[in-house]
Tab-separated table of C-alpha atoms in Angstrom:
chain	number	residue	atom	x	y	z
A	9	MET	CA	137.585	62.726	117.140
A	10	LYS	CA	134.415	64.188	115.647
A	11	ASP	CA	132.792	66.993	117.616
A	12	MET	CA	129.178	66.905	118.836
A	13	PHE	CA	127.972	69.242	116.091
A	14	ILE	CA	129.308	66.954	113.331
A	15	ARG	CA	127.835	63.894	115.032
A	16	ARG	CA	124.388	65.510	115.329
A	17	LYS	CA	124.631	66.679	111.725
A	18	GLU	CA	125.483	63.169	110.494
A	19	GLN	CA	122.543	61.735	112.393
A	20	GLN	CA	120.202	64.382	110.950
A	21	MET	CA	121.467	63.708	107.417
A	22	LEU	CA	120.585	60.003	107.780
A	23	LYS	CA	116.919	60.800	108.448
A	24	LYS	CA	114.423	60.356	105.652
A	25	ASP	CA	112.103	63.168	104.593
A	26	ARG	CA	109.519	63.241	107.364
A	27	SER	CA	107.271	65.785	105.666
A	28	SER	CA	103.660	65.028	106.482
A	29	ILE	CA	102.544	66.512	103.166
A	30	GLY	CA	103.911	63.354	101.474
A	31	GLN	CA	105.651	64.923	98.512
A	32	ILE	CA	109.221	66.146	98.037
A	33	ASP	CA	109.279	69.907	98.507
A	34	SER	CA	111.418	70.520	95.433
A	35	LYS	CA	111.452	74.332	95.494
A	36	ILE	CA	113.489	74.490	98.680
A	37	LYS	CA	115.659	71.390	98.104
A	38	ASN	CA	118.596	73.221	96.477
A	39	LEU	CA	118.715	75.753	99.310
A	40	CYS	CA	118.696	72.952	101.924
A	41	ASP	CA	121.424	71.075	100.016
A	42	LEU	CA	123.538	74.236	99.891
A	43	ILE	CA	123.167	74.862	103.634
A	44	ASN	CA	123.927	71.213	104.407
A	45	SER	CA	127.077	71.409	102.241
A	46	MET	CA	128.493	74.038	104.621
A	47	ASN	CA	130.594	72.884	107.573
A	48	ASN	CA	128.865	75.004	110.174
A	49	TYR	CA	125.180	74.440	109.361
A	50	TYR	CA	122.555	71.801	108.802
A	51	THR	CA	118.801	71.970	108.238
A	52	THR	CA	116.352	70.142	110.472
A	53	SER	CA	113.106	71.046	108.670
A	54	SER	CA	111.852	73.163	105.784
A	55	CYS	CA	108.789	74.208	103.790
A	56	SER	CA	108.823	76.167	100.521
A	57	GLY	CA	105.499	77.780	101.427
A	58	ARG	CA	102.065	76.256	101.090
A	59	ILE	CA	98.336	76.631	100.699
A	60	ALA	CA	96.286	74.642	103.214
A	61	ILE	CA	92.711	74.091	104.348
A	62	LEU	CA	92.257	72.820	107.884
A	63	LEU	CA	89.870	72.501	110.801
A	64	ASP	CA	90.334	75.292	113.348
A	65	SER	CA	91.617	73.955	116.650
A	66	PRO	CA	93.316	75.425	119.719
A	67	ARG	CA	95.874	72.595	119.593
A	68	LYS	CA	97.999	71.117	116.825
A	69	GLU	CA	96.739	67.557	116.447
A	70	GLU	CA	96.378	64.759	113.912
A	71	GLY	CA	93.690	64.914	111.259
A	72	LEU	CA	93.083	68.679	111.132
A	73	PHE	CA	94.283	69.136	107.549
A	74	LEU	CA	91.749	68.761	104.734
A	75	PHE	CA	94.161	69.919	102.006
A	76	ARG	CA	97.826	70.944	101.661
A	77	THR	CA	99.903	71.816	98.632
A	78	HIS	CA	103.312	73.373	97.879
A	79	GLU	CA	102.021	74.279	94.387
A	80	LYS	CA	99.755	77.020	93.103
A	81	THR	CA	96.091	76.131	93.156
A	82	ASN	CA	92.901	77.214	91.386
A	83	ALA	CA	89.349	78.071	92.410
A	84	ILE	CA	87.863	74.818	91.110
A	85	GLU	CA	90.245	72.732	93.212
A	86	ILE	CA	89.486	74.751	96.352
A	87	LEU	CA	85.723	74.623	95.813
A	88	ASP	CA	85.860	70.849	95.247
A	89	ILE	CA	87.818	70.358	98.486
A	90	LEU	CA	85.392	72.503	100.466
A	91	LYS	CA	82.369	70.625	99.101
A	92	GLU	CA	83.994	67.235	99.726
A	93	SER	CA	85.060	68.084	103.261
A	94	SER	CA	81.893	69.747	104.473
A	95	SER	CA	80.714	66.541	106.164
A	96	LYS	CA	84.077	66.127	107.966
A	97	SER	CA	83.987	69.659	109.314
A	98	GLU	CA	80.793	69.175	111.395
A	99	ASP	CA	80.238	72.317	113.465
A	100	LYS	CA	83.897	73.343	113.302
A	101	ILE	CA	85.273	76.397	111.588
A	102	VAL	CA	87.360	75.607	108.519
A	103	ILE	CA	90.388	77.859	107.905
A	104	PHE	CA	92.028	78.659	104.548
A	105	LYS	CA	95.744	79.480	104.894
A	106	GLN	CA	98.613	80.531	102.710
A	107	GLU	CA	101.950	80.306	104.538
A	108	PRO	CA	105.483	81.516	103.697
A	109	CYS	CA	108.714	79.558	103.241
A	110	ILE	CA	110.349	78.451	106.477
A	111	ILE	CA	113.567	76.628	107.284
A	112	THR	CA	115.065	75.528	110.605
A	113	ILE	CA	118.861	75.471	110.777
A	114	ALA	CA	121.267	74.189	113.414
A	115	CYS	CA	124.400	76.359	113.505
A	116	ARG	CA	127.774	75.371	114.970
A	117	THR	CA	128.352	78.614	116.903
A	118	ARG	CA	126.454	81.708	117.883
A	119	GLU	CA	128.450	83.683	115.316
A	120	ASP	CA	127.397	81.252	112.563
A	121	ALA	CA	123.777	81.765	113.620
A	122	GLU	CA	124.219	85.548	113.474
A	123	VAL	CA	125.750	85.394	109.999
A	124	ILE	CA	122.923	83.391	108.433
A	125	LEU	CA	120.258	85.348	110.338
A	126	GLU	CA	121.514	88.695	109.104
A	127	ILE	CA	121.747	87.522	105.504
A	128	ALA	CA	118.217	86.072	105.649
A	129	ARG	CA	116.650	89.159	107.258
A	130	GLU	CA	118.553	92.010	105.653
A	131	LYS	CA	119.565	90.674	102.226
A	132	ALA	CA	116.975	88.074	101.299
A	133	GLY	CA	113.782	89.507	102.819
A	134	TRP	CA	113.096	86.651	105.256
A	135	LYS	CA	111.963	89.247	107.800
A	136	ASN	CA	110.300	86.947	110.355
A	137	SER	CA	113.530	85.132	111.188
A	138	GLY	CA	115.214	84.705	114.544
A	139	ILE	CA	117.330	82.539	116.809
A	140	MET	CA	114.774	80.298	118.491
A	141	SER	CA	117.020	78.386	120.834
A	142	SER	CA	120.381	79.915	121.460
A	143	LYS	CA	121.585	76.985	123.574
A	144	ARG	CA	121.936	74.882	120.424
A	145	ASN	CA	122.104	77.896	118.069
A	146	ILE	CA	118.899	76.967	116.231
A	147	CYS	CA	117.750	79.581	113.693
A	148	GLU	CA	114.251	79.665	112.283
A	149	LEU	CA	114.270	81.557	108.997
A	150	ARG	CA	110.800	82.604	107.854
A	151	SER	CA	109.491	84.920	105.197
A	152	THR	CA	106.395	87.095	105.561
A	153	GLU	CA	103.826	86.190	102.880
A	154	HIS	CA	100.654	84.884	104.496
A	155	LEU	CA	96.864	84.803	104.402
A	156	ALA	CA	94.429	83.151	106.858
A	157	LEU	CA	90.638	83.308	107.122
A	158	PRO	CA	87.559	81.363	108.149
A	159	ILE	CA	86.088	79.892	104.952
A	160	MET	CA	83.452	77.390	106.172
A	161	LYS	CA	81.241	77.233	109.270
A	162	ASN	CA	78.537	74.713	110.173
A	163	LYS	CA	79.273	72.920	106.859
A	164	LYS	CA	78.456	76.094	104.897
A	165	ILE	CA	80.947	77.852	102.613
A	166	LEU	CA	81.062	81.475	103.806
A	167	VAL	CA	82.238	83.117	100.578
A	168	ASP	CA	81.194	83.141	96.929
A	169	ASP	CA	83.050	81.899	93.829
A	170	GLU	CA	84.261	85.399	92.926
A	171	PHE	CA	85.936	85.805	96.332
A	172	ILE	CA	87.578	82.389	95.968
A	173	GLU	CA	88.966	83.521	92.570
A	174	VAL	CA	90.564	86.593	94.193
A	175	LEU	CA	91.753	84.565	97.203
A	176	VAL	CA	93.434	81.953	95.013
A	177	GLU	CA	95.022	84.654	92.837
A	178	GLU	CA	96.394	86.457	95.902
A	179	SER	CA	97.594	83.185	97.474
A	180	ASN	CA	99.380	82.152	94.279
A	181	LEU	CA	101.019	85.600	94.023
A	182	ARG	CA	102.295	85.257	97.603
A	183	LEU	CA	103.637	81.768	96.872
A	184	GLU	CA	105.547	83.222	93.898
A	185	LYS	CA	106.986	85.947	96.135
A	186	THR	CA	108.006	83.397	98.757
A	187	TRP	CA	109.716	81.279	96.059
A	188	GLU	CA	111.668	84.385	94.963
A	189	LYS	CA	112.874	84.765	98.564
A	190	ILE	CA	114.175	81.169	98.467
A	191	GLU	CA	116.187	81.939	95.316
A	192	LYS	CA	117.444	85.182	96.814
A	193	LEU	CA	118.683	83.461	99.972
A	194	GLU	CA	120.353	80.736	97.923
A	195	LYS	CA	122.145	83.375	95.830
A	196	GLU	CA	123.264	85.323	98.919
A	197	LEU	CA	124.571	82.189	100.657
A	198	LYS	CA	126.584	81.262	97.555
A	199	ASN	CA	128.339	84.623	97.941
A	200	LEU	CA	129.380	83.858	101.519
A	201	ASP	CA	133.105	83.888	102.075
A	202	LYS	CA	134.168	80.323	101.381
A	203	LYS	CA	137.147	80.681	103.692
A	204	HIS	CA	134.857	81.057	106.651
A	205	TYR	CA	132.094	78.784	105.470
A	206	PRO	CA	133.756	76.143	103.302
A	207	ALA	CA	131.710	73.428	101.675
A	208	GLU	CA	132.541	70.005	103.035
A	209	ALA	CA	135.267	68.056	101.245
B	16	MET	CA	130.230	104.976	135.713
B	17	LYS	CA	127.064	103.806	134.032
B	18	ASP	CA	127.460	101.076	131.465
B	19	MET	CA	126.254	101.356	127.836
B	20	PHE	CA	123.192	99.228	128.478
B	21	ILE	CA	121.946	101.508	131.250
B	22	ARG	CA	122.641	104.596	129.155
B	23	ARG	CA	120.690	103.229	126.181
B	24	LYS	CA	117.889	102.179	128.517
B	25	GLU	CA	117.686	105.658	130.066
B	26	GLN	CA	117.511	107.249	126.619
B	27	GLN	CA	114.780	104.829	125.543
B	28	MET	CA	112.772	105.539	128.705
B	29	LEU	CA	112.808	109.273	127.888
B	30	LYS	CA	111.068	108.725	124.544
B	31	LYS	CA	107.405	109.445	124.276
B	32	ASP	CA	104.969	106.843	122.977
B	33	ARG	CA	105.622	106.868	119.239
B	34	SER	CA	102.741	104.540	118.388
B	35	SER	CA	101.245	105.558	115.051
B	36	ILE	CA	97.840	104.291	116.141
B	37	GLY	CA	97.541	107.382	118.368
B	38	GLN	CA	96.131	105.810	121.494
B	39	ILE	CA	97.821	104.340	124.569
B	40	ASP	CA	97.921	100.588	124.187
B	41	SER	CA	96.706	99.929	127.724
B	42	LYS	CA	96.468	96.137	127.583
B	43	ILE	CA	100.225	95.702	127.279
B	44	LYS	CA	101.303	98.646	129.448
B	45	ASN	CA	101.631	96.669	132.718
B	46	LEU	CA	103.776	94.038	131.010
B	47	CYS	CA	106.042	96.731	129.520
B	48	ASP	CA	106.316	98.482	132.898
B	49	LEU	CA	107.250	95.185	134.564
B	50	ILE	CA	109.959	94.441	131.982
B	51	ASN	CA	111.292	97.996	132.240
B	52	SER	CA	111.450	97.653	136.036
B	53	MET	CA	113.986	94.842	135.648
B	54	ASN	CA	117.680	95.725	135.579
B	55	ASN	CA	118.579	93.640	132.563
B	56	TYR	CA	115.764	94.500	130.156
B	57	TYR	CA	113.934	97.349	128.480
B	58	THR	CA	111.219	97.458	125.816
B	59	THR	CA	111.658	99.384	122.572
B	60	SER	CA	108.201	98.783	121.050
B	61	SER	CA	105.006	96.870	121.738
B	62	CYS	CA	101.501	96.124	120.470
B	63	SER	CA	98.758	94.293	122.396
B	64	GLY	CA	97.380	92.898	119.122
B	65	ARG	CA	95.153	94.684	116.663
B	66	ILE	CA	92.581	94.616	113.913
B	67	ALA	CA	93.506	96.644	110.842
B	68	ILE	CA	92.278	97.432	107.342
B	69	LEU	CA	94.925	98.584	104.886
B	70	LEU	CA	95.835	98.970	101.239
B	71	ASP	CA	97.938	96.067	99.952
B	72	SER	CA	101.439	97.183	99.049
B	73	PRO	CA	104.785	95.476	98.496
B	74	ARG	CA	106.461	98.120	100.718
B	75	LYS	CA	105.637	99.541	104.121
B	76	GLU	CA	104.836	103.196	103.485
B	77	GLU	CA	102.795	106.099	104.852
B	78	GLY	CA	99.064	106.241	104.283
B	79	LEU	CA	98.340	102.555	103.753
B	80	PHE	CA	96.157	102.136	106.839
B	81	LEU	CA	92.417	102.795	106.541
B	82	PHE	CA	91.617	101.569	110.065
B	83	ARG	CA	93.460	100.313	113.159
B	84	THR	CA	92.236	99.350	116.603
B	85	HIS	CA	93.563	97.585	119.705
B	86	GLU	CA	89.955	96.916	120.753
B	87	LYS	CA	87.368	94.398	119.643
B	88	THR	CA	85.271	95.540	116.714
B	89	ASN	CA	81.856	94.752	115.207
B	90	ALA	CA	80.473	94.126	111.726
B	91	ILE	CA	78.785	97.535	111.437
B	92	GLU	CA	82.062	99.363	112.144
B	93	ILE	CA	83.953	97.284	109.576
B	94	LEU	CA	81.256	97.719	106.913
B	95	ASP	CA	81.173	101.490	107.487
B	96	ILE	CA	84.949	101.722	107.098
B	97	LEU	CA	84.928	99.678	103.914
B	98	LYS	CA	82.160	101.812	102.396
B	99	GLU	CA	83.880	105.061	103.434
B	100	SER	CA	87.260	104.021	102.107
B	101	SER	CA	86.205	102.544	98.802
B	102	SER	CA	87.083	105.770	96.955
B	103	LYS	CA	90.565	105.872	98.565
B	104	SER	CA	91.321	102.302	97.567
B	105	GLU	CA	91.111	102.953	93.782
B	106	ASP	CA	92.200	99.780	91.945
B	107	LYS	CA	94.188	98.492	94.934
B	108	ILE	CA	93.417	95.405	96.958
B	109	VAL	CA	92.293	96.144	100.513
B	110	ILE	CA	93.461	93.709	103.207
B	111	PHE	CA	91.725	92.919	106.508
B	112	LYS	CA	94.152	91.804	109.220
B	113	GLN	CA	94.077	90.628	112.792
B	114	GLU	CA	97.551	90.537	114.339
B	115	PRO	CA	98.905	89.106	117.631
B	116	CYS	CA	100.628	90.841	120.536
B	117	ILE	CA	104.266	91.686	119.923
B	118	ILE	CA	106.982	93.223	122.067
B	119	THR	CA	110.599	94.091	121.298
B	120	ILE	CA	113.014	93.863	124.216
B	121	ALA	CA	116.649	94.871	124.585
B	122	CYS	CA	118.447	92.489	126.955
B	123	ARG	CA	121.716	93.151	128.774
B	124	THR	CA	123.362	89.816	127.966
B	125	ARG	CA	122.773	86.845	125.752
B	126	GLU	CA	121.789	84.830	128.816
B	127	ASP	CA	119.134	87.420	129.725
B	128	ALA	CA	117.767	87.131	126.182
B	129	GLU	CA	117.655	83.346	126.485
B	130	VAL	CA	115.816	83.515	129.819
B	131	ILE	CA	112.999	85.766	128.572
B	132	LEU	CA	112.772	83.953	125.225
B	133	GLU	CA	112.307	80.575	126.856
B	134	ILE	CA	109.665	81.863	129.257
B	135	ALA	CA	107.766	83.550	126.413
B	136	ARG	CA	107.869	80.539	124.077
B	137	GLU	CA	107.538	77.621	126.462
B	138	LYS	CA	105.519	78.988	129.393
B	139	ALA	CA	103.393	81.805	127.976
B	140	GLY	CA	102.605	80.558	124.444
B	141	TRP	CA	104.341	83.376	122.528
B	142	LYS	CA	105.482	80.772	120.024
B	143	ASN	CA	106.701	83.080	117.243
B	144	SER	CA	109.436	84.620	119.373
B	145	GLY	CA	113.146	84.794	118.694
B	146	ILE	CA	116.382	86.697	119.103
B	147	MET	CA	116.357	89.040	116.129
B	148	SER	CA	119.707	90.700	116.558
B	149	SER	CA	122.111	88.932	118.817
B	150	LYS	CA	124.732	91.680	118.614
B	151	ARG	CA	122.569	93.852	120.859
B	152	ASN	CA	120.586	90.957	122.325
B	153	ILE	CA	117.270	92.169	120.902
B	154	CYS	CA	114.364	89.745	121.421
B	155	GLU	CA	111.136	89.980	119.482
B	156	LEU	CA	108.391	88.210	121.411
B	157	ARG	CA	105.339	87.472	119.304
B	158	SER	CA	102.244	85.359	119.773
B	159	THR	CA	100.525	83.395	117.023
B	160	GLU	CA	96.916	84.607	116.636
B	161	HIS	CA	96.394	86.076	113.180
B	162	LEU	CA	94.044	86.443	110.229
B	163	ALA	CA	94.672	88.164	106.871
B	164	LEU	CA	92.582	88.284	103.688
B	165	PRO	CA	91.685	90.413	100.678
B	166	ILE	CA	88.350	92.107	101.480
B	167	MET	CA	87.948	94.745	98.748
B	168	LYS	CA	89.101	94.961	95.112
B	169	ASN	CA	88.374	97.635	92.517
B	170	LYS	CA	86.307	99.483	95.172
B	171	LYS	CA	84.040	96.449	95.582
B	172	ILE	CA	83.569	94.599	98.888
B	173	LEU	CA	84.329	90.945	98.114
B	174	VAL	CA	82.340	89.345	100.953
B	175	ASP	CA	78.797	89.530	102.318
B	176	ASP	CA	77.548	90.723	105.709
B	177	GLU	CA	77.282	87.194	107.086
B	178	PHE	CA	80.970	86.558	106.348
B	179	ILE	CA	81.922	89.829	108.023
B	180	GLU	CA	79.976	88.734	111.114
B	181	VAL	CA	82.003	85.497	111.297
B	182	LEU	CA	85.258	87.318	110.513
B	183	VAL	CA	84.716	89.871	113.272
B	184	GLU	CA	83.743	87.138	115.738
B	185	GLU	CA	86.883	85.134	114.916
B	186	SER	CA	89.089	88.250	115.054
B	187	ASN	CA	87.695	89.261	118.440
B	188	LEU	CA	88.221	85.712	119.754
B	189	ARG	CA	91.861	85.840	118.632
B	190	LEU	CA	92.340	89.237	120.275
B	191	GLU	CA	91.021	87.744	123.526
B	192	LYS	CA	93.469	84.850	123.211
B	193	THR	CA	96.356	87.221	122.550
B	194	TRP	CA	95.382	89.302	125.624
B	195	GLU	CA	95.459	86.084	127.701
B	196	LYS	CA	99.019	85.512	126.489
B	197	ILE	CA	99.983	88.999	127.718
B	198	GLU	CA	98.624	88.200	131.179
B	199	LYS	CA	100.338	84.817	131.156
B	200	LEU	CA	103.723	86.326	130.307
B	201	GLU	CA	103.296	88.991	132.982
B	202	LYS	CA	102.511	86.309	135.553
B	203	GLU	CA	105.498	84.186	134.532
B	204	LEU	CA	107.887	87.143	134.642
B	205	LYS	CA	106.705	88.028	138.139
B	206	ASN	CA	107.814	84.543	139.173
B	207	LEU	CA	111.337	85.091	137.880
B	208	ASP	CA	114.017	84.736	140.514
B	209	LYS	CA	114.350	88.220	141.924
B	210	LYS	CA	117.966	87.540	142.868
B	211	HIS	CA	118.914	87.250	139.235
B	212	TYR	CA	116.484	89.778	137.843
B	213	PRO	CA	115.987	92.394	140.527
B	214	ALA	CA	113.662	95.305	140.004
B	215	GLU	CA	115.448	98.631	139.957
B	216	ALA	CA	115.765	100.438	143.243
């Protein structure tokens, strides 16, 4: 008889990509596939890192995002989005964000969670990682690259074009660094002892 | 005979405040004292949240910080610091940061770690919390309020006074929110079943 972990994993694997960004997040797909090929793990969500513009709000709710991308961006694109969305923002503060790669993993046992957590933190530089729910051994692996600032208030862009150039450059650099962390984790997981963490037959 | 946990706790309690910011972080002291009064927990580090200005660097190293405070700030203070430190920054990028409250806790057992983690995440809004090393049951509790942006490059301030006004206002607001989370966690921990988590005699 199949155990509960395998049954939950099979159910998770049947789910379609539920990413709200509406595009396949290709830079983290290989890493997710690798983790899902291992008997003792499966992924429940992931993001390869992103640049986003959104309305500031105390709660997560529908319709806050004005722009989201997993790709590098440029100053013209950002300026266009800010100009287009000024009417939508009303008197709200608009936030520009660059966020790191993140991946949520269900692990069969506590020891499996410890193994992947230590590799992520100590060998691959995903320093903001931890076990988020130890009842079901859920790990959240997260890297560190991030920026966040108010960029528009009362429909007015708060910064000039030169700042946006620097901001975009710095955001793109951090995305590159976060993508390197994805490759590093993938490489480290491939080195894991296959006897203890065999790929599924 | 005293167990290892108690011995490590006693050693930790003997240490002086090693905070590099050089001031007692009063807003989180009561929470730390409460946690340290419980048999199954002790704190190893904490920060009530802060505003900082620092040189961008791929590594954590000495001498990067140009300014750090646990208190609210104002635009004049920030502008003065940027002007004063422009010569120190050379061709480096200078980053402005607002960071949330964070506390690292050693827990006696895995179950103790789970208890405090769930309270922090689900009842007190410290959403970026997790078990960072499950071998020693170390929890890192962290809230979510944060800002981070490039503010100076090649000795030149990249933003105008009006932006700094908004930035300081938003940073101060987030500090207030993070302080509320500290109070919330303290309140929730006081409600913990004293039978299971007795204060030390």
